[in-house]
Amino acid sequence: MAYQPAMVPPKKSKRTLFIVLGVVLAICCSGGVLGGFFLFRAVQEATGPARSTAETFAEAIVDRDYPAAYRQLCTRVRDRVSEADFTRQQSSQPEFTGYDITGLNVSNNNGRVSGSTTIRFTPAVGTNVTQSFPMVKEDGEWRICE
């Protein structure tokens, strides 16, 4: 038997160190994944309804269903422009074959919720047309308020 001084701590294996590091790393990664998931869900819940309104409006414009597009407008615009005038104005525009929502912002400033969307329309002939539309929340529903 070899002499071992009482003050020397026993050797710890590298295996224990790697196990501890692995557990810590797994906990950190799990926390990051969960945090990212909940952040994604929060953003989805905030922008999902606004995106739905923008898509409904853009699809109606592309389909030339102007009454459906008119229903997506805010009260202030509908009070200023009749459905017949809106239809007449939109009918004079070029025909679109598709669209992409290239931007969507939602903000809450002192309890006033607003937003904006940018839509790129693809015309049947010519170059793409990109338009930005302000959005407001009225009676719990998002509306285009150009």
PDB file of N, CA, C and O in Angstrom, residues 15 28 39 50 57 60 65 67 82 89 95-96 113 119 133 135:
ATOM      1  N   ARG A  15     -14.874  12.143 -16.720  1.00  0.00           N
ATOM      2  CA  ARG A  15     -16.217  11.680 -17.072  1.00  0.00           C
ATOM      3  C   ARG A  15     -17.274  12.445 -16.278  1.00  0.00           C
ATOM      4  O   ARG A  15     -18.282  12.893 -16.826  1.00  0.00           O
ATOM      5  N   CYS A  28     -29.669  24.591 -20.672  1.00  0.00           N
ATOM      6  CA  CYS A  28     -29.603  25.887 -21.372  1.00  0.00           C
ATOM      7  C   CYS A  28     -30.270  25.811 -22.745  1.00  0.00           C
ATOM      8  O   CYS A  28     -31.019  26.708 -23.133  1.00  0.00           O
ATOM      9  N   LEU A  39     -41.779  33.160 -27.622  1.00  0.00           N
ATOM     10  CA  LEU A  39     -41.623  34.438 -28.316  1.00  0.00           C
ATOM     11  C   LEU A  39     -42.288  34.379 -29.685  1.00  0.00           C
ATOM     12  O   LEU A  39     -43.007  35.307 -30.081  1.00  0.00           O
ATOM     13  N   ALA A  50     -53.871  40.770 -37.955  1.00  0.00           N
ATOM     14  CA  ALA A  50     -53.575  41.868 -38.885  1.00  0.00           C
ATOM     15  C   ALA A  50     -53.168  41.296 -40.243  1.00  0.00           C
ATOM     16  O   ALA A  50     -53.583  41.795 -41.295  1.00  0.00           O
ATOM     17  N   PHE A  57     -57.833  41.471 -47.828  1.00  0.00           N
ATOM     18  CA  PHE A  57     -57.921  42.664 -48.664  1.00  0.00           C
ATOM     19  C   PHE A  57     -57.195  42.445 -49.992  1.00  0.00           C
ATOM     20  O   PHE A  57     -57.744  42.704 -51.068  1.00  0.00           O
ATOM     21  N   ALA A  60     -58.949  39.990 -52.292  1.00  0.00           N
ATOM     22  CA  ALA A  60     -60.145  40.589 -52.882  1.00  0.00           C
ATOM     23  C   ALA A  60     -59.765  41.529 -54.027  1.00  0.00           C
ATOM     24  O   ALA A  60     -60.443  41.558 -55.059  1.00  0.00           O
ATOM     25  N   ASP A  65     -62.882  41.429 -56.393  1.00  0.00           N
ATOM     26  CA  ASP A  65     -64.064  41.350 -55.531  1.00  0.00           C
ATOM     27  C   ASP A  65     -64.051  42.599 -54.650  1.00  0.00           C
ATOM     28  O   ASP A  65     -63.708  42.557 -53.467  1.00  0.00           O
ATOM     29  N   PRO A  67     -66.418  44.576 -53.326  1.00  0.00           N
ATOM     30  CA  PRO A  67     -67.220  44.644 -52.084  1.00  0.00           C
ATOM     31  C   PRO A  67     -66.505  43.972 -50.901  1.00  0.00           C
ATOM     32  O   PRO A  67     -66.541  44.470 -49.778  1.00  0.00           O
ATOM     33  N   SER A  82     -67.872  55.931 -50.731  1.00  0.00           N
ATOM     34  CA  SER A  82     -68.939  54.924 -50.825  1.00  0.00           C
ATOM     35  C   SER A  82     -68.392  53.661 -51.483  1.00  0.00           C
ATOM     36  O   SER A  82     -67.350  53.683 -52.151  1.00  0.00           O
ATOM     37  N   GLN A  89     -63.175  53.299 -58.517  1.00  0.00           N
ATOM     38  CA  GLN A  89     -61.738  53.629 -58.452  1.00  0.00           C
ATOM     39  C   GLN A  89     -60.876  52.391 -58.689  1.00  0.00           C
ATOM     40  O   GLN A  89     -59.906  52.434 -59.451  1.00  0.00           O
ATOM     41  N   GLU A  95     -55.156  45.172 -63.822  1.00  0.00           N
ATOM     42  CA  GLU A  95     -55.534  43.866 -63.275  1.00  0.00           C
ATOM     43  C   GLU A  95     -54.308  43.216 -62.641  1.00  0.00           C
ATOM     44  O   GLU A  95     -53.218  43.211 -63.211  1.00  0.00           O
ATOM     45  N   PHE A  96     -54.494  42.668 -61.442  1.00  0.00           N
ATOM     46  CA  PHE A  96     -53.406  42.000 -60.741  1.00  0.00           C
ATOM     47  C   PHE A  96     -53.607  40.492 -60.780  1.00  0.00           C
ATOM     48  O   PHE A  96     -54.736  39.997 -60.713  1.00  0.00           O
ATOM     49  N   VAL A 113     -53.639  50.898 -30.481  1.00  0.00           N
ATOM     50  CA  VAL A 113     -53.080  49.837 -31.308  1.00  0.00           C
ATOM     51  C   VAL A 113     -53.217  50.241 -32.771  1.00  0.00           C
ATOM     52  O   VAL A 113     -54.282  50.636 -33.224  1.00  0.00           O
ATOM     53  N   ILE A 119     -47.845  45.655 -49.304  1.00  0.00           N
ATOM     54  CA  ILE A 119     -48.264  44.576 -50.204  1.00  0.00           C
ATOM     55  C   ILE A 119     -47.688  44.854 -51.592  1.00  0.00           C
ATOM     56  O   ILE A 119     -47.821  45.964 -52.114  1.00  0.00           O
ATOM     57  N   PHE A 133     -50.176  50.291 -46.583  1.00  0.00           N
ATOM     58  CA  PHE A 133     -51.492  50.637 -46.066  1.00  0.00           C
ATOM     59  C   PHE A 133     -51.431  50.743 -44.550  1.00  0.00           C
ATOM     60  O   PHE A 133     -51.007  49.795 -43.888  1.00  0.00           O
ATOM     61  N   MET A 135     -53.020  50.510 -40.882  1.00  0.00           N
ATOM     62  CA  MET A 135     -54.055  49.631 -40.330  1.00  0.00           C
ATOM     63  C   MET A 135     -54.419  50.117 -38.933  1.00  0.00           C
ATOM     64  O   MET A 135     -53.570  50.630 -38.207  1.00  0.00           O
TER      65      MET A 135
END
